[in-house]
Amino acid sequence: MQTPSEAPTPSLEDGSWPVRRRSVLDWLIIETRDQRFIDNILVEMCERLVAAGVPVARATLHFRINHPQWLGARILWSKGLTEGEIDLYDYGTQNTAVYLKSPLYLIHEGAPEVRTNLEILSDEHAQNSLYVDLQADGLTEYIAWPLEHTLGKRHVVTFATDRKGGFEEEHIAFLQDLLPALALVSEIRLKNRFVRTLLETYVGPHASEQILAGATTRGSGVTVSAAILICDLRNFTQLSDLWPRDDVIDLLNSYFDAMSEPIERHGGEILKFMGDGLLAIFPLSNADAAENLLEAIREAEAAIALLNEDNLAKGRERLGYGIGVHVGDVMYGNIGSRRRLDFTVIGPAVNIASRLESLTKETKRPVLLSRAFVELAGCGSRMEHLGAYPVRGIGEPIEVYAFSGNGPAPTLRMVAG
């Protein structure tokens, strides 16, 4: 429990407040230009506020974020922390009792301010777990304000103090003067993070880094040696004709979760979803790329098996799939029209992986690997050699192996204020 601060603060009469306020404001607007992360800015801002005589003991930023998995994020600073603590919360938490009773809800609903005396909680506030926890931590006053971003986007900033008697009005005026600049600075960082999230969501982390680094012209790219994996769901057209639309979407999402999560966990990069299929690469710059790909397939097979158990329990058909694996050099970069580009991989190695995936229908084996990949991975003893198969578009027959699971076993909250 913190001890309430009783340190004297500058008065308006001594003329220091305007100077100190301007110093923090100038830093926030000018000197943060090279700071990429808003959590670092929050920490330094609070340290500067304390040095300027504003008795801030805790501060938070709450953002609604554009992320496929998370609704929002809270960044917390409190006395003694040298780094901001970041918490993410799920979609649906905006409907929970904790959120609906929180000051965040009031701000999001249009309140210009929520200010609470924590030294003597009212009967209503004593029922709020946030205020009770803050009081137990030795804080004496809590205040929340909206951070207004463009196009009506409203986020929240909060400050709390452990000073006996709470904030003075000079402290409140000091903090309020910072809000427009903090809104501008935070919006820039939030938009930058949104761009990165958008690119990571649609093209993957490695491709997004290349695009952000300037690989945005048609034809720009590099040659990459990689193991290539192409996967396709069986009988999807029939399923989509027979099932309700929402069930089909749910099926696809569950299938892609089962396939994608092991791939990404083991260092693969999913470059695109193609209807009911996906294309992924494991760059050979990672010495363990081939074995990582095999581990990803093992885990994906286990996940699909669990998904099929659930489907059968619901009276649905078992899902089938085909996977083709090859290795080789691919061109990795921008391809498309002058105004619409796709960041992907092309080359003969990709074509062979695609042909192997199609060949799974003929061989009735869900996973087929080329001899080139098997030799690279050194896994021939764990695979079943099926012989040489003619492959459309390829001059010579390709030695094909069926995947075997033998080998090493795979290693298998809302914030109120």
Coordinates of N, CA, C and O in Angstrom, one line a residue, residues 227-382:
A227 N 11.0 -24.1 -48.1 CA 10.1 -25.2 -48.2 C 8.7 -24.7 -48.4 O 8.3 -23.7 -47.7
I228 N 8.0 -25.2 -49.3 CA 6.7 -24.7 -49.7 C 5.6 -25.7 -49.3 O 5.7 -26.9 -49.5
L229 N 4.5 -25.2 -48.7 CA 3.4 -26.1 -48.3 C 2.1 -25.5 -48.9 O 1.9 -24.3 -48.7
I230 N 1.4 -26.3 -49.6 CA 0.1 -25.9 -50.1 C -0.9 -26.8 -49.6 O -0.8 -28.1 -49.7
C231 N -2.0 -26.3 -49.1 CA -3.1 -27.2 -48.4 C -4.4 -26.8 -49.0 O -4.7 -25.6 -49.4
D232 N -5.3 -27.8 -49.2 CA -6.6 -27.6 -49.7 C -7.6 -28.4 -49.0 O -7.3 -29.6 -48.7
L233 N -8.8 -27.9 -48.8 CA -9.9 -28.6 -48.1 C -10.6 -29.4 -49.1 O -11.0 -28.9 -50.2
R234 N -11.0 -30.7 -48.8 CA -11.7 -31.5 -49.8 C -13.2 -31.3 -49.7 O -13.7 -31.1 -48.6
N235 N -13.8 -31.4 -50.9 CA -15.3 -31.4 -51.0 C -15.9 -30.1 -50.5 O -17.0 -30.1 -50.0
F236 N -15.2 -29.0 -50.5 CA -15.7 -27.8 -50.0 C -16.9 -27.3 -50.8 O -17.9 -26.8 -50.2
T237 N -16.9 -27.4 -52.1 CA -18.0 -26.9 -52.9 C -19.3 -27.6 -52.5 O -20.3 -27.0 -52.4
Q238 N -19.2 -29.0 -52.3 CA -20.4 -29.7 -51.9 C -20.9 -29.3 -50.6 O -22.1 -29.1 -50.3
L239 N -19.9 -29.1 -49.6 CA -20.3 -28.7 -48.3 C -21.0 -27.3 -48.3 O -22.0 -27.0 -47.6
S240 N -20.4 -26.4 -49.1 CA -20.9 -25.0 -49.1 C -22.3 -25.0 -49.8 O -23.1 -24.1 -49.5
D241 N -22.6 -25.9 -50.6 CA -23.9 -26.0 -51.3 C -25.0 -26.5 -50.3 O -26.2 -26.2 -50.4
L242 N -24.5 -27.4 -49.4 CA -25.5 -28.1 -48.5 C -25.7 -27.4 -47.1 O -26.7 -27.5 -46.6
W243 N -24.6 -26.7 -46.7 CA -24.7 -26.2 -45.3 C -25.2 -24.7 -45.4 O -25.0 -24.0 -46.3
P244 N -25.8 -24.3 -44.2 CA -26.1 -22.8 -44.1 C -24.8 -22.0 -44.2 O -23.7 -22.4 -43.8
R245 N -25.0 -20.7 -44.7 CA -23.8 -19.9 -44.8 C -23.0 -19.7 -43.6 O -21.7 -19.8 -43.6
D246 N -23.6 -19.5 -42.4 CA -22.9 -19.2 -41.2 C -22.1 -20.5 -40.8 O -21.0 -20.4 -40.2
D247 N -22.7 -21.6 -41.0 CA -22.0 -22.9 -40.7 C -20.8 -23.1 -41.6 O -19.7 -23.6 -41.1
V248 N -20.9 -22.7 -42.8 CA -19.7 -22.8 -43.8 C -18.6 -21.9 -43.3 O -17.4 -22.3 -43.3
I249 N -18.9 -20.7 -42.9 CA -17.9 -19.7 -42.5 C -17.3 -20.3 -41.2 O -16.0 -20.2 -41.0
D250 N -18.1 -20.8 -40.3 CA -17.5 -21.3 -39.0 C -16.6 -22.5 -39.3 O -15.5 -22.7 -38.7
L251 N -17.0 -23.4 -40.3 CA -16.2 -24.5 -40.7 C -14.8 -24.1 -41.2 O -13.8 -24.6 -40.8
L252 N -14.9 -23.1 -42.1 CA -13.6 -22.6 -42.7 C -12.7 -22.0 -41.7 O -11.5 -22.3 -41.7
N253 N -13.3 -21.2 -40.8 CA -12.4 -20.6 -39.8 C -11.8 -21.6 -38.9 O -10.6 -21.5 -38.5
S254 N -12.6 -22.6 -38.5 CA -12.0 -23.7 -37.6 C -11.0 -24.5 -38.3 O -9.9 -24.9 -37.8
Y255 N -11.2 -24.8 -39.6 CA -10.2 -25.5 -40.4 C -8.9 -24.7 -40.5 O -7.8 -25.2 -40.4
F256 N -9.0 -23.4 -40.9 CA -7.8 -22.6 -41.0 C -7.1 -22.4 -39.7 O -5.9 -22.3 -39.6
D257 N -7.9 -22.3 -38.6 CA -7.2 -22.3 -37.2 C -6.3 -23.5 -37.0 O -5.2 -23.5 -36.6
A258 N -6.9 -24.7 -37.3 CA -6.2 -26.0 -37.1 C -5.0 -26.1 -38.0 O -3.9 -26.6 -37.5
M259 N -5.0 -25.5 -39.2 CA -3.9 -25.6 -40.1 C -2.9 -24.5 -39.8 O -1.7 -24.7 -39.8
S260 N -3.4 -23.3 -39.6 CA -2.5 -22.1 -39.6 C -1.7 -22.0 -38.3 O -0.5 -21.6 -38.3
E261 N -2.3 -22.2 -37.2 CA -1.6 -22.0 -35.9 C -0.4 -22.8 -35.8 O 0.7 -22.3 -35.4
P262 N -0.4 -24.1 -36.1 CA 0.9 -24.9 -36.1 C 1.9 -24.3 -37.1 O 3.1 -24.3 -36.8
I263 N 1.5 -23.9 -38.3 CA 2.4 -23.4 -39.2 C 3.1 -22.1 -38.7 O 4.4 -22.0 -38.7
E264 N 2.4 -21.2 -38.2 CA 2.9 -20.0 -37.6 C 3.8 -20.2 -36.4 O 4.8 -19.6 -36.2
R265 N 3.3 -21.2 -35.6 CA 4.1 -21.5 -34.3 C 5.4 -22.0 -34.6 O 6.4 -21.8 -33.9
H266 N 5.6 -22.7 -35.8 CA 6.9 -23.3 -36.1 C 7.7 -22.5 -37.1 O 8.5 -23.0 -37.8
G267 N 7.3 -21.2 -37.3 CA 8.1 -20.3 -38.1 C 7.7 -20.3 -39.5 O 8.5 -19.6 -40.3
G268 N 6.6 -20.8 -39.9 CA 6.2 -20.7 -41.3 C 5.5 -19.4 -41.5 O 5.0 -18.8 -40.6
E269 N 5.4 -19.0 -42.7 CA 4.7 -17.7 -43.1 C 3.6 -18.0 -44.1 O 3.9 -18.5 -45.2
I270 N 2.4 -17.8 -43.7 CA 1.2 -18.0 -44.6 C 1.1 -16.7 -45.4 O 0.9 -15.6 -45.0
L271 N 1.3 -16.9 -46.7 CA 1.2 -15.8 -47.7 C -0.2 -15.5 -48.2 O -0.5 -14.4 -48.5
K272 N -1.0 -16.5 -48.3 CA -2.3 -16.2 -48.8 C -3.3 -17.4 -48.4 O -2.9 -18.5 -48.3
F273 N -4.5 -17.0 -48.3 CA -5.6 -18.0 -48.2 C -6.3 -17.9 -49.6 O -6.7 -16.8 -50.1
M274 N -6.5 -19.1 -50.2 CA -7.1 -19.1 -51.5 C -8.4 -19.9 -51.5 O -8.4 -21.1 -51.7
G275 N -9.5 -19.2 -51.1 CA -10.7 -19.9 -51.0 C -10.7 -20.8 -49.8 O -10.7 -20.4 -48.7
D276 N -10.6 -22.1 -50.1 CA -10.5 -23.1 -49.0 C -9.1 -23.7 -48.9 O -8.9 -24.8 -48.3
G277 N -8.1 -23.0 -49.4 CA -6.7 -23.5 -49.4 C -5.8 -22.4 -48.8 O -6.2 -21.2 -48.6
L278 N -4.6 -22.8 -48.6 CA -3.6 -21.8 -48.1 C -2.2 -22.1 -48.7 O -1.9 -23.3 -49.1
L279 N -1.4 -21.1 -48.8 CA 0.0 -21.2 -49.3 C 0.9 -20.7 -48.2 O 0.7 -19.6 -47.7
A280 N 1.9 -21.5 -47.8 CA 2.8 -21.1 -46.8 C 4.3 -21.5 -47.2 O 4.5 -22.4 -47.9
I281 N 5.2 -20.7 -46.6 CA 6.6 -21.1 -46.9 C 7.4 -21.1 -45.6 O 7.0 -20.4 -44.6
F282 N 8.4 -21.9 -45.5 CA 9.3 -22.0 -44.4 C 10.7 -21.7 -45.0 O 11.4 -22.5 -45.6
P283 N 11.2 -20.4 -44.8 CA 12.5 -20.0 -45.4 C 13.6 -20.9 -44.9 O 13.7 -21.1 -43.7
L284 N 14.5 -21.3 -45.8 CA 15.6 -22.2 -45.4 C 16.7 -21.4 -44.7 O 17.7 -22.0 -44.3
S285 N 16.6 -20.1 -44.6 CA 17.5 -19.3 -43.8 C 17.5 -19.8 -42.3 O 18.4 -19.7 -41.6
N286 N 16.4 -20.5 -42.0 CA 16.3 -21.2 -40.7 C 16.7 -22.6 -40.9 O 16.1 -23.4 -41.7
A287 N 17.8 -23.0 -40.2 CA 18.4 -24.4 -40.5 C 17.4 -25.5 -40.1 O 17.5 -26.6 -40.6
D288 N 16.4 -25.2 -39.3 CA 15.4 -26.2 -38.9 C 14.1 -26.1 -39.6 O 13.1 -26.7 -39.2
A289 N 14.1 -25.4 -40.8 CA 12.9 -25.1 -41.5 C 12.2 -26.4 -41.9 O 11.0 -26.5 -41.8
A290 N 12.9 -27.4 -42.5 CA 12.3 -28.6 -42.9 C 11.6 -29.4 -41.8 O 10.5 -29.8 -41.9
E291 N 12.4 -29.6 -40.7 CA 11.8 -30.3 -39.6 C 10.6 -29.5 -38.9 O 9.6 -30.1 -38.5
N292 N 10.7 -28.2 -38.9 CA 9.7 -27.4 -38.4 C 8.4 -27.6 -39.3 O 7.3 -27.6 -38.7
L293 N 8.6 -27.7 -40.6 CA 7.4 -27.9 -41.4 C 6.7 -29.2 -41.1 O 5.5 -29.3 -41.0
L294 N 7.5 -30.3 -40.9 CA 7.0 -31.6 -40.5 C 6.3 -31.6 -39.2 O 5.2 -32.2 -39.0
E295 N 6.9 -30.8 -38.2 CA 6.2 -30.7 -36.9 C 4.9 -30.0 -37.1 O 3.9 -30.3 -36.4
A296 N 4.9 -29.0 -37.9 CA 3.6 -28.2 -38.1 C 2.5 -29.1 -38.7 O 1.4 -29.0 -38.3
I297 N 2.9 -30.0 -39.7 CA 1.9 -30.9 -40.3 C 1.4 -31.9 -39.2 O 0.2 -32.2 -39.1
R298 N 2.3 -32.4 -38.4 CA 1.9 -33.3 -37.3 C 0.9 -32.7 -36.4 O -0.2 -33.2 -36.1
E299 N 1.2 -31.4 -36.0 CA 0.2 -30.8 -35.1 C -1.1 -30.4 -35.8 O -2.1 -30.5 -35.2
A300 N -1.0 -30.0 -37.1 CA -2.2 -29.7 -37.8 C -3.1 -31.0 -38.0 O -4.3 -30.9 -37.8
E301 N -2.5 -32.1 -38.2 CA -3.2 -33.3 -38.3 C -4.0 -33.6 -37.0 O -5.1 -34.1 -37.0
A302 N -3.3 -33.4 -35.9 CA -3.9 -33.7 -34.6 C -5.0 -32.7 -34.4 O -6.1 -33.1 -33.8
A303 N -4.8 -31.5 -34.8 CA -5.9 -30.5 -34.6 C -7.1 -30.8 -35.5 O -8.3 -30.6 -35.0
I304 N -6.9 -31.2 -36.7 CA -8.0 -31.6 -37.6 C -8.7 -32.8 -37.0 O -9.9 -32.9 -37.1
A305 N -8.0 -33.7 -36.5 CA -8.6 -34.9 -35.9 C -9.6 -34.5 -34.8 O -10.7 -35.0 -34.7
L306 N -9.2 -33.6 -33.9 CA -10.0 -33.1 -32.9 C -11.2 -32.4 -33.4 O -12.4 -32.5 -32.9
L307 N -11.0 -31.6 -34.5 CA -12.1 -30.9 -35.1 C -13.1 -31.8 -35.7 O -14.3 -31.6 -35.6
N308 N -12.6 -32.9 -36.3 CA -13.5 -33.9 -36.9 C -14.3 -34.6 -35.8 O -15.5 -35.0 -36.1
E309 N -13.7 -34.9 -34.7 CA -14.5 -35.5 -33.6 C -15.7 -34.6 -33.2 O -16.8 -35.0 -33.0
D310 N -15.4 -33.3 -33.2 CA -16.5 -32.3 -32.9 C -17.5 -32.3 -34.0 O -18.7 -32.3 -33.7
N311 N -17.1 -32.3 -35.2 CA -18.0 -32.3 -36.4 C -18.9 -33.6 -36.3 O -20.1 -33.5 -36.6
L312 N -18.3 -34.7 -36.1 CA -19.1 -36.0 -36.0 C -20.1 -35.9 -34.9 O -21.2 -36.4 -35.0
A313 N -19.7 -35.3 -33.7 CA -20.6 -35.2 -32.6 C -21.8 -34.3 -32.9 O -22.9 -34.5 -32.4
K314 N -21.6 -33.4 -33.9 CA -22.7 -32.5 -34.3 C -23.4 -33.0 -35.5 O -24.3 -32.3 -36.1
G315 N -23.1 -34.2 -35.9 CA -23.8 -34.8 -37.1 C -23.3 -34.3 -38.4 O -23.9 -34.5 -39.4
R316 N -22.1 -33.7 -38.4 CA -21.5 -33.2 -39.7 C -20.5 -34.3 -40.2 O -20.1 -35.2 -39.5
E317 N -20.1 -34.1 -41.5 CA -19.2 -35.0 -42.1 C -17.8 -34.7 -41.7 O -17.4 -33.6 -41.3
R318 N -16.9 -35.7 -41.8 CA -15.5 -35.5 -41.5 C -14.9 -34.7 -42.6 O -15.1 -34.9 -43.7
L319 N -14.0 -33.8 -42.2 CA -13.3 -33.0 -43.1 C -12.1 -33.7 -43.7 O -11.3 -34.3 -42.9
G320 N -11.9 -33.6 -45.0 CA -10.7 -34.1 -45.6 C -9.8 -33.0 -46.1 O -10.3 -31.9 -46.4
Y321 N -8.6 -33.3 -46.4 CA -7.7 -32.2 -46.9 C -6.5 -32.9 -47.7 O -6.3 -34.1 -47.6
G322 N -5.9 -32.1 -48.5 CA -4.7 -32.5 -49.2 C -3.6 -31.5 -49.0 O -3.8 -30.3 -49.0
I323 N -2.3 -32.0 -48.7 CA -1.2 -31.1 -48.5 C -0.1 -31.5 -49.5 O 0.3 -32.7 -49.5
G324 N 0.5 -30.6 -50.2 CA 1.7 -30.9 -51.1 C 2.9 -30.1 -50.5 O 2.7 -28.9 -50.2
V325 N 4.0 -30.7 -50.5 CA 5.2 -30.1 -49.9 C 6.4 -30.3 -50.9 O 6.6 -31.4 -51.4
H326 N 7.1 -29.2 -51.2 CA 8.3 -29.2 -52.0 C 9.2 -28.2 -51.5 O 9.0 -27.5 -50.6
V327 N 10.4 -28.1 -52.1 CA 11.4 -27.2 -51.7 C 12.1 -26.6 -52.9 O 12.3 -27.3 -54.0
G328 N 12.6 -25.4 -52.9 CA 13.3 -24.8 -54.0 C 13.3 -23.3 -53.9 O 12.9 -22.7 -52.9
D329 N 13.8 -22.7 -54.9 CA 13.9 -21.2 -54.9 C 12.6 -20.6 -55.5 O 12.1 -21.1 -56.5
V330 N 12.2 -19.6 -54.9 CA 10.9 -18.9 -55.3 C 11.2 -17.4 -55.4 O 12.1 -16.9 -54.7
M331 N 10.5 -16.7 -56.2 CA 10.5 -15.3 -56.3 C 9.5 -14.8 -55.3 O 8.3 -15.1 -55.4
Y332 N 9.9 -13.9 -54.3 CA 9.1 -13.5 -53.2 C 9.0 -12.0 -53.3 O 9.9 -11.2 -53.1
G333 N 7.8 -11.5 -53.7 CA 7.6 -10.1 -53.9 C 6.3 -9.7 -54.5 O 5.3 -10.4 -54.4
N334 N 6.3 -8.5 -55.1 CA 5.0 -7.8 -55.6 C 4.8 -8.2 -57.0 O 5.6 -8.1 -57.9
I335 N 3.6 -8.7 -57.2 CA 3.1 -9.2 -58.5 C 1.7 -8.7 -58.7 O 0.9 -8.7 -57.8
G336 N 1.3 -8.2 -59.9 CA 0.0 -7.7 -60.1 C -0.1 -6.7 -61.2 O 0.8 -6.5 -62.0
S337 N -1.2 -5.9 -61.1 CA -1.4 -4.8 -62.0 C -0.8 -3.6 -61.5 O -0.2 -3.6 -60.4
R338 N -0.8 -2.5 -62.2 CA -0.2 -1.2 -61.8 C -0.8 -0.7 -60.5 O -0.1 -0.1 -59.7
R339 N -2.1 -0.9 -60.3 CA -2.7 -0.4 -59.1 C -3.1 -1.4 -58.1 O -3.6 -1.0 -57.0
R340 N -3.0 -2.6 -58.4 CA -3.4 -3.7 -57.4 C -2.4 -4.8 -57.4 O -2.2 -5.5 -58.3
L341 N -1.7 -4.9 -56.2 CA -0.6 -5.8 -56.1 C -0.9 -6.9 -55.1 O -1.7 -6.7 -54.2
D342 N -0.2 -8.0 -55.3 CA -0.2 -9.1 -54.4 C 1.2 -9.5 -54.0 O 2.1 -9.6 -54.8
F343 N 1.5 -9.6 -52.7 CA 2.8 -9.9 -52.2 C 2.8 -11.4 -52.0 O 2.2 -12.0 -51.0
T344 N 3.5 -12.2 -52.8 CA 3.4 -13.6 -52.8 C 4.6 -14.3 -53.3 O 5.6 -13.6 -53.5
V345 N 4.6 -15.6 -53.5 CA 5.8 -16.3 -54.1 C 5.3 -17.0 -55.4 O 4.2 -17.5 -55.5
I346 N 6.2 -17.0 -56.4 CA 5.9 -17.7 -57.6 C 7.2 -18.5 -58.0 O 8.3 -18.2 -57.5
G347 N 7.0 -19.4 -58.9 CA 8.2 -20.1 -59.4 C 7.9 -21.6 -59.6 O 6.8 -22.1 -59.1
P348 N 8.7 -22.3 -60.3 CA 8.5 -23.8 -60.5 C 8.3 -24.6 -59.2 O 7.5 -25.5 -59.2
A349 N 9.0 -24.2 -58.2 CA 8.8 -25.0 -56.9 C 7.4 -24.8 -56.3 O 6.9 -25.8 -55.8
V350 N 6.8 -23.7 -56.5 CA 5.4 -23.5 -56.0 C 4.5 -24.3 -56.9 O 3.6 -25.0 -56.4
N351 N 4.7 -24.4 -58.2 CA 3.9 -25.2 -59.1 C 4.0 -26.7 -58.7 O 2.9 -27.4 -58.7
I352 N 5.1 -27.2 -58.4 CA 5.3 -28.6 -58.0 C 4.5 -28.9 -56.7 O 3.9 -29.9 -56.6
A353 N 4.7 -28.0 -55.7 CA 3.9 -28.2 -54.5 C 2.4 -28.2 -54.8 O 1.7 -29.1 -54.2
S354 N 2.0 -27.4 -55.7 CA 0.5 -27.4 -56.0 C 0.1 -28.7 -56.7 O -0.9 -29.3 -56.4
R355 N 1.0 -29.2 -57.6 CA 0.7 -30.5 -58.3 C 0.7 -31.6 -57.3 O -0.2 -32.5 -57.4
L356 N 1.5 -31.6 -56.3 CA 1.6 -32.7 -55.3 C 0.3 -32.6 -54.5 O -0.3 -33.7 -54.2
E357 N -0.2 -31.4 -54.2 CA -1.4 -31.3 -53.4 C -2.6 -32.0 -54.2 O -3.4 -32.7 -53.7
S358 N -2.6 -31.7 -55.5 CA -3.7 -32.2 -56.4 C -3.5 -33.8 -56.5 O -4.5 -34.5 -56.5
L359 N -2.3 -34.2 -56.5 CA -2.0 -35.7 -56.6 C -2.5 -36.5 -55.3 O -2.8 -37.7 -55.4
T360 N -2.7 -35.8 -54.2 CA -3.3 -36.5 -53.0 C -4.6 -37.1 -53.3 O -5.0 -38.1 -52.7
K361 N -5.4 -36.5 -54.2 CA -6.7 -37.0 -54.5 C -6.6 -38.4 -55.2 O -7.3 -39.3 -55.0
E362 N -5.5 -38.5 -56.1 CA -5.3 -39.8 -56.8 C -4.7 -40.9 -55.9 O -5.1 -42.0 -56.0
T363 N -3.8 -40.5 -55.1 CA -3.1 -41.5 -54.2 C -3.9 -41.8 -53.0 O -3.5 -42.8 -52.3
K364 N -4.9 -41.0 -52.6 CA -5.7 -41.2 -51.4 C -4.8 -41.0 -50.2 O -5.1 -41.6 -49.1
R365 N -3.7 -40.3 -50.3 CA -2.9 -39.9 -49.1 C -3.0 -38.4 -48.9 O -2.9 -37.6 -49.8
P366 N -3.3 -38.0 -47.7 CA -3.5 -36.6 -47.4 C -2.3 -35.7 -47.5 O -2.5 -34.5 -47.8
V367 N -1.1 -36.3 -47.4 CA 0.1 -35.4 -47.4 C 1.1 -36.1 -48.3 O 1.5 -37.2 -48.1
L368 N 1.6 -35.4 -49.3 CA 2.6 -35.8 -50.2 C 3.8 -34.9 -50.2 O 3.6 -33.7 -50.2
L369 N 5.0 -35.5 -50.3 CA 6.2 -34.7 -50.2 C 7.1 -35.1 -51.4 O 7.1 -36.3 -51.8
S370 N 7.8 -34.2 -52.0 CA 8.7 -34.5 -53.0 C 10.0 -35.1 -52.5 O 10.4 -34.9 -51.3
R371 N 10.7 -35.8 -53.4 CA 12.0 -36.4 -53.0 C 13.0 -35.3 -52.6 O 13.8 -35.5 -51.6
A372 N 12.9 -34.2 -53.3 CA 13.9 -33.1 -52.9 C 13.7 -32.6 -51.5 O 14.7 -32.4 -50.8
F373 N 12.4 -32.5 -51.1 CA 12.2 -32.1 -49.7 C 12.6 -33.2 -48.7 O 13.2 -32.9 -47.7
V374 N 12.3 -34.4 -49.0 CA 12.6 -35.5 -48.1 C 14.1 -35.6 -47.9 O 14.6 -35.9 -46.8
E375 N 14.9 -35.5 -49.0 CA 16.3 -35.5 -48.9 C 16.8 -34.4 -48.0 O 17.8 -34.5 -47.2
L376 N 16.3 -33.2 -48.2 CA 16.7 -32.0 -47.4 C 16.4 -32.3 -46.0 O 17.3 -32.0 -45.1
A377 N 15.2 -32.8 -45.7 CA 14.9 -33.0 -44.3 C 15.5 -34.2 -43.7 O 15.5 -34.4 -42.4
G378 N 16.1 -35.1 -44.5 CA 16.6 -36.4 -44.0 C 15.6 -37.2 -43.3 O 15.9 -37.9 -42.3
C379 N 14.4 -37.3 -43.8 CA 13.3 -38.0 -43.2 C 12.8 -39.2 -44.0 O 11.7 -39.7 -43.8
G380 N 13.6 -39.6 -44.9 CA 13.2 -40.7 -45.8 C 12.7 -42.0 -45.0 O 11.8 -42.7 -45.4
S381 N 13.4 -42.3 -43.9 CA 13.1 -43.5 -43.2 C 11.7 -43.4 -42.5 O 11.1 -44.4 -42.1
R382 N 11.3 -42.1 -42.3 CA 10.0 -41.9 -41.7 C 8.8 -41.8 -42.7 O 7.7 -41.6 -42.3

